[in-house]
Amino acid sequence: MNTEPPAAAVRRIVLLAGPSGSGKGRLGALAGIPLVQLDDFYRDGDEPGLPQRFGIVDWDHPASWKGDDALQALIALCHEDSVRIPTYSIPRSARTGTQTIRAAGFPIVLAEGVFAAELVEPLQRLGLLADGIVLDRPTALVTGLRVARDVRERRKPLPTIMRRAVGLARSQKTDVATWASKGLRPLGFRDALTRVRALMTAADAQTERAGRTEQVAEPPVITVSAVCFTHFTPPGPGVPNGQWRLFSVRKKGTDRFMQPGGKPEPGETAVQAAVREVKEELNISLAPHQLVELGSHRTMAANEAGHALEGTVFLAPQVHNPTDMAIRAELEEARWIDIENPSDDVPIAPLMREFILPALRERLR
């Protein structure tokens, strides 16, 4: 690909991927920022040599899409206030015209589509990537939304829609993992929308300070230590395979659950901060050697809008009696979260959803 940009960028791109029907377009509409729908760069359905699947063109294969055109359009939009791109008809499998995307006054632009992950590396290399997200939602929900949309919009004949629905449902977990491996962060719908809005808030503040002629800076970073307490319920009624749960807390004046922990004091190491915070918040005394470091992860802060968070995560000894866990200090509520199937009704912090739960699933299997 030709990826040489003009000299000075005035905005950057947030990439949004996800399975067909996962809600990318709806999130883009709710985000309130300029939106580039990467589907508009599909190839015409009568072009020779297109990949085939389910008896039709495989529209989920990157070869069905003009990635170089999409990249060049996004590069242009990072340096100019508007760009002309194609208009594409999914039912007709053809380009039907052109449209103008206008981004004047916005420091970030959202680009959504199933091929967004293909643009992570070139945009990152050019310094034009603000963030990358992949929507990770339950397969049954995504399949239902996809079928309802495709039938409503008469995208394809019904037998083709159903064959495609079954095939994509079977591959959804693998597809999301593949996109994540290319640099996209798996998030649920609400957390993804919150993240995009936080990026916009941070970028607006930076642009107001520095002026639109300078490239938008990364949001300020908060460093924290987080401690995971787990409990295993043996197999029994309602839990035939047993159940691993994760202790989570909510601070006063906030709405998201997270792990006990907090910011290190001057001179403290990450593990020292973890030990101190657990004592302050839960009145549990731990020695540093009792904590196993699971790793570090950068994401958006849950409670400080416009800030990034660098979290070092530790695993504490297993809890044998969950009723022994009591909160104090600035904590207001505690809940045990199902590690394998966390409820969508419980709002959880990005660090837990993106890193802690996947790391624990892998470790506890």
XYZ file of C-alpha atoms in Angstrom:
365
model
C 0.000 0.000 0.000
C 1.068 3.590 -0.592
C 1.009 5.058 2.932
C 2.940 8.329 2.628
C 0.791 11.008 4.334
C 0.795 14.763 3.933
C 3.047 16.634 6.361
C 0.777 17.572 9.289
C -2.257 15.735 10.657
C -5.059 17.590 12.440
C -7.080 14.556 13.498
C -6.780 10.813 14.033
C -8.865 7.702 13.472
C -10.717 5.390 15.863
C -11.207 2.005 14.188
C -14.263 -0.078 15.081
C -14.619 -3.702 13.981
C -17.018 -6.459 14.914
C -19.060 -9.304 13.454
C -21.721 -8.411 10.935
C -24.787 -7.308 12.899
C -22.926 -6.553 16.146
C -24.041 -2.918 16.229
C -21.093 -1.067 14.695
C -23.303 1.266 12.687
C -25.562 2.007 15.650
C -22.581 2.795 17.853
C -21.213 5.080 15.165
C -24.501 6.956 15.005
C -24.609 7.343 18.793
C -20.986 8.471 19.110
C -21.732 11.901 17.648
C -18.537 12.202 15.590
C -17.831 11.935 11.841
C -18.328 8.371 10.654
C -16.726 6.533 7.749
C -18.488 3.273 6.935
C -15.808 1.002 5.538
C -18.493 -1.082 3.772
C -18.588 1.710 1.183
C -15.227 0.429 -0.108
C -16.546 -3.018 -1.084
C -15.843 -4.195 -4.611
C -18.720 -4.550 -7.065
C -20.237 -7.996 -6.956
C -19.620 -8.649 -10.680
C -15.858 -8.113 -10.483
C -13.991 -11.279 -11.509
C -12.015 -13.313 -8.995
C -13.950 -12.430 -5.834
C -13.824 -15.047 -3.019
C -16.910 -17.273 -2.646
C -18.747 -18.623 0.436
C -22.326 -19.743 1.178
C -22.962 -19.812 -2.584
C -22.308 -16.080 -2.989
C -19.402 -13.662 -2.817
C -17.673 -13.928 0.577
C -18.219 -10.370 1.765
C -16.377 -11.176 5.018
C -13.111 -11.843 3.165
C -10.681 -8.894 2.820
C -10.264 -9.638 -0.894
C -13.845 -8.421 -1.419
C -12.844 -4.978 -0.222
C -10.638 -2.140 -1.513
C -8.444 -1.658 1.500
C -5.967 0.669 -0.195
C -8.756 3.060 -1.210
C -10.130 3.048 2.329
C -6.695 3.732 3.822
C -6.006 6.618 1.467
C -9.387 8.172 2.252
C -8.715 7.999 5.996
C -5.231 9.467 5.582
C -6.725 12.327 3.608
C -9.378 12.913 6.265
C -6.668 13.177 8.933
C -5.203 16.152 7.058
C -8.199 17.745 5.351
C -11.655 18.778 6.537
C -13.541 16.674 4.000
C -13.064 13.757 1.648
C -15.103 12.144 -1.132
C -15.736 8.418 -0.805
C -17.979 5.924 -2.628
C -21.575 5.133 -1.725
C -22.231 1.399 -1.796
C -25.492 -0.548 -1.973
C -25.355 -3.847 -0.055
C -28.558 -5.271 -1.649
C -27.236 -4.428 -5.152
C -23.606 -5.361 -4.351
C -22.487 -2.287 -6.266
C -21.282 1.269 -5.893
C -24.090 3.699 -6.586
C -22.386 7.095 -6.331
C -20.172 9.196 -4.083
C -20.584 11.090 -0.820
C -18.660 13.704 1.139
C -17.476 13.017 4.691
C -16.942 16.268 6.587
C -14.807 16.394 9.748
C -14.125 20.121 10.284
C -13.997 20.886 14.002
C -13.525 17.250 15.059
C -10.138 15.924 16.271
C -11.117 12.273 15.775
C -13.129 10.308 13.200
C -14.719 6.876 13.626
C -14.192 4.292 10.857
C -16.316 1.149 11.256
C -16.524 -2.103 9.356
C -15.627 -5.787 9.460
C -12.233 -5.017 7.892
C -11.180 -2.293 10.327
C -8.432 -4.532 11.747
C -6.679 -4.495 8.362
C -5.984 -0.782 8.883
C -4.504 -0.949 12.392
C -0.885 -1.445 11.350
C -0.625 1.217 8.611
C -2.503 3.871 10.603
C -0.482 3.095 13.723
C 2.774 3.307 11.788
C 1.764 6.713 10.452
C 0.771 8.007 13.885
C -2.859 8.394 12.790
C -4.514 5.771 15.007
C -6.282 7.089 18.109
C -7.618 3.688 19.147
C -8.960 0.390 17.841
C -12.001 -1.478 19.181
C -13.738 -4.735 18.312
C -17.305 -5.248 19.546
C -17.494 -8.462 21.576
C -21.146 -9.350 22.173
C -22.976 -12.677 22.749
C -23.173 -14.792 19.599
C -26.921 -15.419 19.896
C -27.617 -11.693 20.194
C -25.428 -10.797 17.211
C -26.957 -13.548 15.079
C -30.479 -12.378 15.869
C -29.648 -8.753 15.084
C -27.935 -9.733 11.831
C -30.794 -11.896 10.551
C -33.409 -9.280 11.474
C -31.436 -6.549 9.683
C -30.704 -8.610 6.575
C -34.349 -9.672 6.234
C -35.647 -6.149 6.893
C -33.284 -4.622 4.325
C -33.722 -7.521 1.874
C -29.972 -7.790 1.546
C -30.016 -11.302 0.106
C -32.509 -14.164 -0.463
C -33.707 -15.715 2.805
C -31.962 -19.119 2.323
C -28.659 -17.295 1.769
C -29.238 -15.121 4.827
C -29.820 -18.186 7.020
C -26.819 -20.147 5.647
C -24.625 -17.119 6.246
C -26.050 -16.622 9.751
C -25.162 -20.188 10.786
C -21.669 -19.955 9.319
C -20.853 -16.602 10.895
C -22.218 -17.696 14.275
C -19.856 -20.660 14.267
C -16.852 -18.491 13.442
C -17.693 -15.442 15.586
C -15.503 -16.298 18.584
C -12.525 -17.030 16.332
C -13.124 -13.885 14.267
C -13.183 -11.642 17.343
C -9.989 -13.267 18.652
C -8.309 -12.719 15.272
C -9.259 -9.038 15.202
C -8.032 -8.637 18.777
C -4.710 -10.227 17.820
C -4.288 -7.486 15.199
C -4.473 -4.756 17.807
C -8.172 -4.129 18.496
C -9.509 -4.075 22.057
C -12.542 -6.349 22.678
C -15.325 -4.374 24.354
C -19.047 -4.703 24.894
C -21.351 -2.183 23.252
C -21.751 0.171 26.197
C -18.070 0.147 27.119
C -17.109 0.768 23.492
C -19.441 3.760 23.252
C -18.104 5.140 26.544
C -14.548 4.725 25.314
C -15.179 6.548 22.030
C -16.865 9.422 23.843
C -13.986 9.634 26.327
C -11.475 9.784 23.496
C -13.461 12.605 21.935
C -13.578 14.504 25.225
C -9.824 14.139 25.706
C -9.075 15.091 22.121
C -11.337 18.148 22.316
C -9.572 19.367 25.442
C -6.151 18.845 23.894
C -7.142 20.556 20.661
C -8.506 23.556 22.548
C -5.198 23.930 24.366
C -2.779 23.236 21.545
C -4.662 24.453 18.465
C -5.868 22.368 15.562
C -2.595 22.686 13.637
C -0.907 20.272 16.065
C -1.501 16.550 16.181
C -3.821 15.435 18.993
C -1.864 14.015 21.945
C -2.549 10.851 23.887
C -4.758 11.295 26.966
C -2.997 11.611 30.356
C -2.230 8.253 31.982
C -3.231 7.130 35.481
C -1.162 4.286 36.984
C -2.901 1.818 39.312
C -2.502 -1.586 40.927
C -5.503 -3.947 40.921
C -5.946 -7.141 42.954
C -8.118 -10.093 41.914
C -9.828 -12.234 44.543
C -11.478 -15.373 43.147
C -13.804 -18.005 44.549
C -14.750 -21.408 43.116
C -18.184 -22.923 43.689
C -17.997 -26.728 43.276
C -20.347 -28.485 40.819
C -23.906 -28.655 42.066
C -27.474 -27.594 41.260
C -27.419 -24.774 38.749
C -23.643 -25.027 38.256
C -23.002 -28.542 36.867
C -19.396 -27.681 36.010
C -18.724 -25.454 38.985
C -18.307 -21.698 38.788
C -15.363 -19.330 39.142
C -16.268 -15.843 40.350
C -14.291 -12.625 40.686
C -14.713 -10.135 43.531
C -15.455 -6.602 42.346
C -16.159 -3.311 44.074
C -17.751 0.029 43.266
C -16.463 3.270 44.733
C -18.761 5.943 46.149
C -20.061 8.320 43.505
C -19.248 5.977 40.586
C -21.222 3.365 38.608
C -18.618 0.846 37.380
C -17.370 -2.202 39.228
C -13.641 -2.922 39.316
C -11.049 -4.720 41.413
C -9.778 -3.458 44.782
C -6.645 -1.361 44.391
C -5.543 2.118 43.520
C -2.739 4.498 42.687
C 0.760 3.926 44.104
C 2.102 6.499 46.517
C 5.476 8.156 45.787
C 8.245 5.580 46.005
C 5.906 2.564 46.061
C 6.230 -0.348 43.670
C 3.132 -1.801 42.030
C 2.998 -4.753 44.417
C 3.526 -2.531 47.475
C 0.627 -0.353 46.363
C -1.522 -3.458 45.919
C -0.777 -4.686 49.428
C -1.514 -1.284 50.991
C -4.761 -0.716 49.050
C -6.138 -4.154 49.942
C -5.493 -3.461 53.617
C -7.171 -0.037 53.404
C -10.184 -1.113 51.378
C -10.835 -4.666 52.605
C -8.851 -4.909 55.871
C -7.019 -7.926 54.441
C -3.312 -8.289 55.217
C -1.243 -9.801 52.425
C 2.482 -10.189 51.931
C 3.950 -9.245 48.536
C 4.973 -12.862 47.881
C 1.301 -13.930 48.100
C 0.396 -11.881 45.010
C 0.980 -13.294 41.520
C 1.361 -10.677 38.793
C -0.972 -11.367 35.863
C 0.440 -8.557 33.739
C -0.157 -4.932 32.804
C -2.694 -3.409 30.450
C -3.449 0.078 29.147
C -7.046 1.126 28.560
C -9.377 4.046 29.255
C -9.986 4.947 32.908
C -13.457 4.024 34.167
C -14.033 6.987 36.472
C -11.723 9.749 35.187
C -13.124 10.933 31.864
C -10.519 11.633 29.217
C -7.755 9.711 31.006
C -6.004 6.510 30.034
C -5.196 3.919 32.678
C -2.115 1.709 33.026
C -3.073 -1.137 35.335
C -0.772 -3.742 36.874
C -2.937 -6.684 37.900
C -2.253 -9.200 40.675
C -3.962 -12.451 41.665
C -4.481 -12.999 45.401
C -4.886 -16.374 47.133
C -8.238 -17.993 46.467
C -11.118 -16.966 48.746
C -12.724 -19.971 50.491
C -15.650 -18.161 52.137
C -16.992 -15.313 49.965
C -19.046 -13.908 52.845
C -15.789 -13.003 54.600
C -15.142 -10.249 52.043
C -16.146 -6.901 53.529
C -15.604 -3.440 52.082
C -14.749 -0.160 53.759
C -13.041 3.208 53.124
C -14.233 4.733 49.827
C -16.015 1.591 48.642
C -19.826 1.519 48.516
C -20.817 -1.838 46.985
C -19.326 -5.251 46.262
C -20.366 -7.998 43.839
C -19.072 -11.368 42.746
C -18.805 -11.534 38.931
C -19.129 -14.773 36.946
C -15.755 -15.012 35.211
C -17.017 -17.013 32.226
C -20.333 -15.208 31.707
C -20.426 -11.769 33.325
C -23.876 -10.207 33.328
C -24.459 -7.338 30.904
C -26.581 -5.756 33.638
C -23.521 -5.087 35.811
C -21.385 -2.230 34.447
C -17.718 -3.179 34.748
C -14.534 -1.212 34.193
C -12.646 -1.512 30.877
C -9.596 -3.042 32.633
C -11.727 -5.909 33.929
C -13.512 -6.546 30.642
C -10.509 -6.203 28.321
C -7.745 -7.840 30.344
C -8.622 -9.303 33.737
C -11.533 -11.564 32.754
C -9.763 -12.990 29.647
C -6.550 -13.543 31.664
C -8.416 -15.346 34.442
C -10.377 -17.504 32.011
C -7.114 -18.658 30.486
C -5.432 -19.239 33.851
C -8.301 -20.997 35.631
C -9.271 -23.449 32.896
